[in-house]
Amino acid sequence: MRQGGRVGLGLVLPLALAIGWEIAVDSGLVSGRLLPPPSRIGATLLDLAASGDLLMHVEATLIRVGLGFLWGAAAGILAGALVATLPILRWLVDPSVQALRAVPSLAWVPLFILWFGILETPKVLLIAVGVFFPVYVGVSGAIASVDRKLVEVGRIFRLSRLALAWRILLPAVLPATLVGLRTGLGLGFLFVVAAELMGASEGLGYLLVDGQQFSKPDQIVAAIITFALAGKLADMVLVTLTRPLTRWQDTARESL
Amino acid sequence: MVAATRERPAVQAVGARLSVEAVSHAFDIRGTPLPVLDRVSLAVEPGGFVALLGPSGCGKSTLLRLVAGLEPPDQGLITVDGDLVEGPDPSRLLVFQDPTLYPWRTVRGNVALGLEAQGVGRATRAARIDQALGLVGLAGFADAYPHQLSGGMAQRAALARALVNEPRLLLLDEPLGKLDALTRLAMQAELLRLWEEKRFTAVLVTHDVEEALILAERVIVLGDRPAAIRAELPVDAPYPRHRDDPDLVRLRRTILEILGQTT
Ligand SMILES: Nc1ncnc2c1ncn2[C@@H]1O[C@H](COP(=O)(O)OP(=O)(O)OP(=O)(O)O)[C@@H](O)[C@H]1O
Ligand SMILES: [Mg+2]
């Protein structure tokens, strides 16, 4: 109940601003040409949805994010696990990865375009790069910080190496890995915008570019809102899907 | 069911003979060796109960880790029933100073670990786990997660996790250290009862001189780091012992003097 009240309180400011803007434009106080009132944005959204365009754009964007996320997460988990468990590899590879991590990922865009053209490959790759780093850092950090004694208890009971990895290391690193994946997914949405801005014929980013070129601010805002919803929804799906894996943590949080 | 819970041969329930011969050990702290154990020798007969006392940081936990086989000693020999200790083994269980339970497993799941690793069947496992939890008074908390336990309950869960495997040598690193005075007394009695019933060999590290005297047949006092054995005192009083027993009171004073804490 109290939490519901707090959510409601958070809505007050945006709602008031929206209503205020609507009234201001309605009464002719401002033109609303550069920032259309909520009703116009809503109408644009409905139009886009009704024509089926919105679904097509959302789908294109989600597929890119999904593919980039899969590749980036898989590479991040694999590299993170290898680097954390094999010291040689850590000394050999980790400094380079950390150096690459310092490069603002958008700086890759021109290079990727040169290498892979402007079709799907560079877009998915850019998103994958964005997803890779938080996952890599999360996984390698989690493995490195597993309590040595938890492993020793397993050794005392003579768990096989496989059982040790499966029953002790995996659950121990899962929470940090999931945090990494979640951060990665968020970055995936950040990067899909950049990827679609570099040239696309469909996708929410295309709606942004198109809105700018043809001076349709309502379309831009509509795309922004859809981005926010899609990102939030994807995050919720990830959290819901992975919740059973860390249920013990939820009970820990509840009892706090 | 009843037959299944006794699938291990009866011999297994009997304690192991432990022998530590001239064991020295050093840790490496940033390139400088830190000697921790200095030619420690001790022997515990099958079914014996020995307590180790010594100042903090002298190397008691280290000695238990070596006996458990978690690390090889730099020098010296550790044998159990004449066999060289070369690695950890479920017949030789160490209960850590802090409980180190798996936070993602319930109490039952934690206690189950050793049995799972040995491939004990589900039904047998459940029966033995319930029995072990009953022994430590956690029967009602089988499905709780470790963070839902008090410090003392967590330590009892760790004890149950060891006991359920019917170890032949039980290495206890201050297992009652976090308990309040009353629970502590109750657990001491419980430990004694378990030891008398199961006849495992026990090595108990403790800071509490009285606890050592109530429980152990022999008390070994270690000196400052690097720890060498300062004294070995047999405790002959019959069980159950009373802490006001004049013999024990005298022994207590002697031990405190050896520890350099004359009161
Ligand atoms: N893995 C390690 N690496 C380096 N030094 C260690 C390690 N483990 C223990 N030591 C050192 O060895 C010494 C003995 O440690 P140990 O844990 O055996 O002491 P203890 O007698 O159990 O002390 P306490 O009664 O406080 O538990 C300490 O000085 C500690 O710093
Ligand atoms: Mg210790």
Coordinates of C-alpha atoms and ligand atoms in Angstrom, one line a residue, chain B residues 56-62 97 173-174 205 207, ligand 2:
Chain B
S56 CA 44.9 -15.9 18.9
G57 CA 46.8 -16.2 15.6
C58 CA 49.2 -18.8 16.8
G59 CA 48.2 -21.3 14.2
K60 CA 45.4 -23.5 15.6
S61 CA 43.2 -23.1 12.5
T62 CA 46.2 -23.7 10.3
Q97 CA 35.5 -21.2 12.6
D173 CA 37.5 -25.0 14.9
E174 CA 35.8 -23.0 17.7
V205 CA 40.1 -25.8 19.0
H207 CA 39.6 -20.2 23.4
Ligands
MG2 MG 41.4 -19.9 14.2

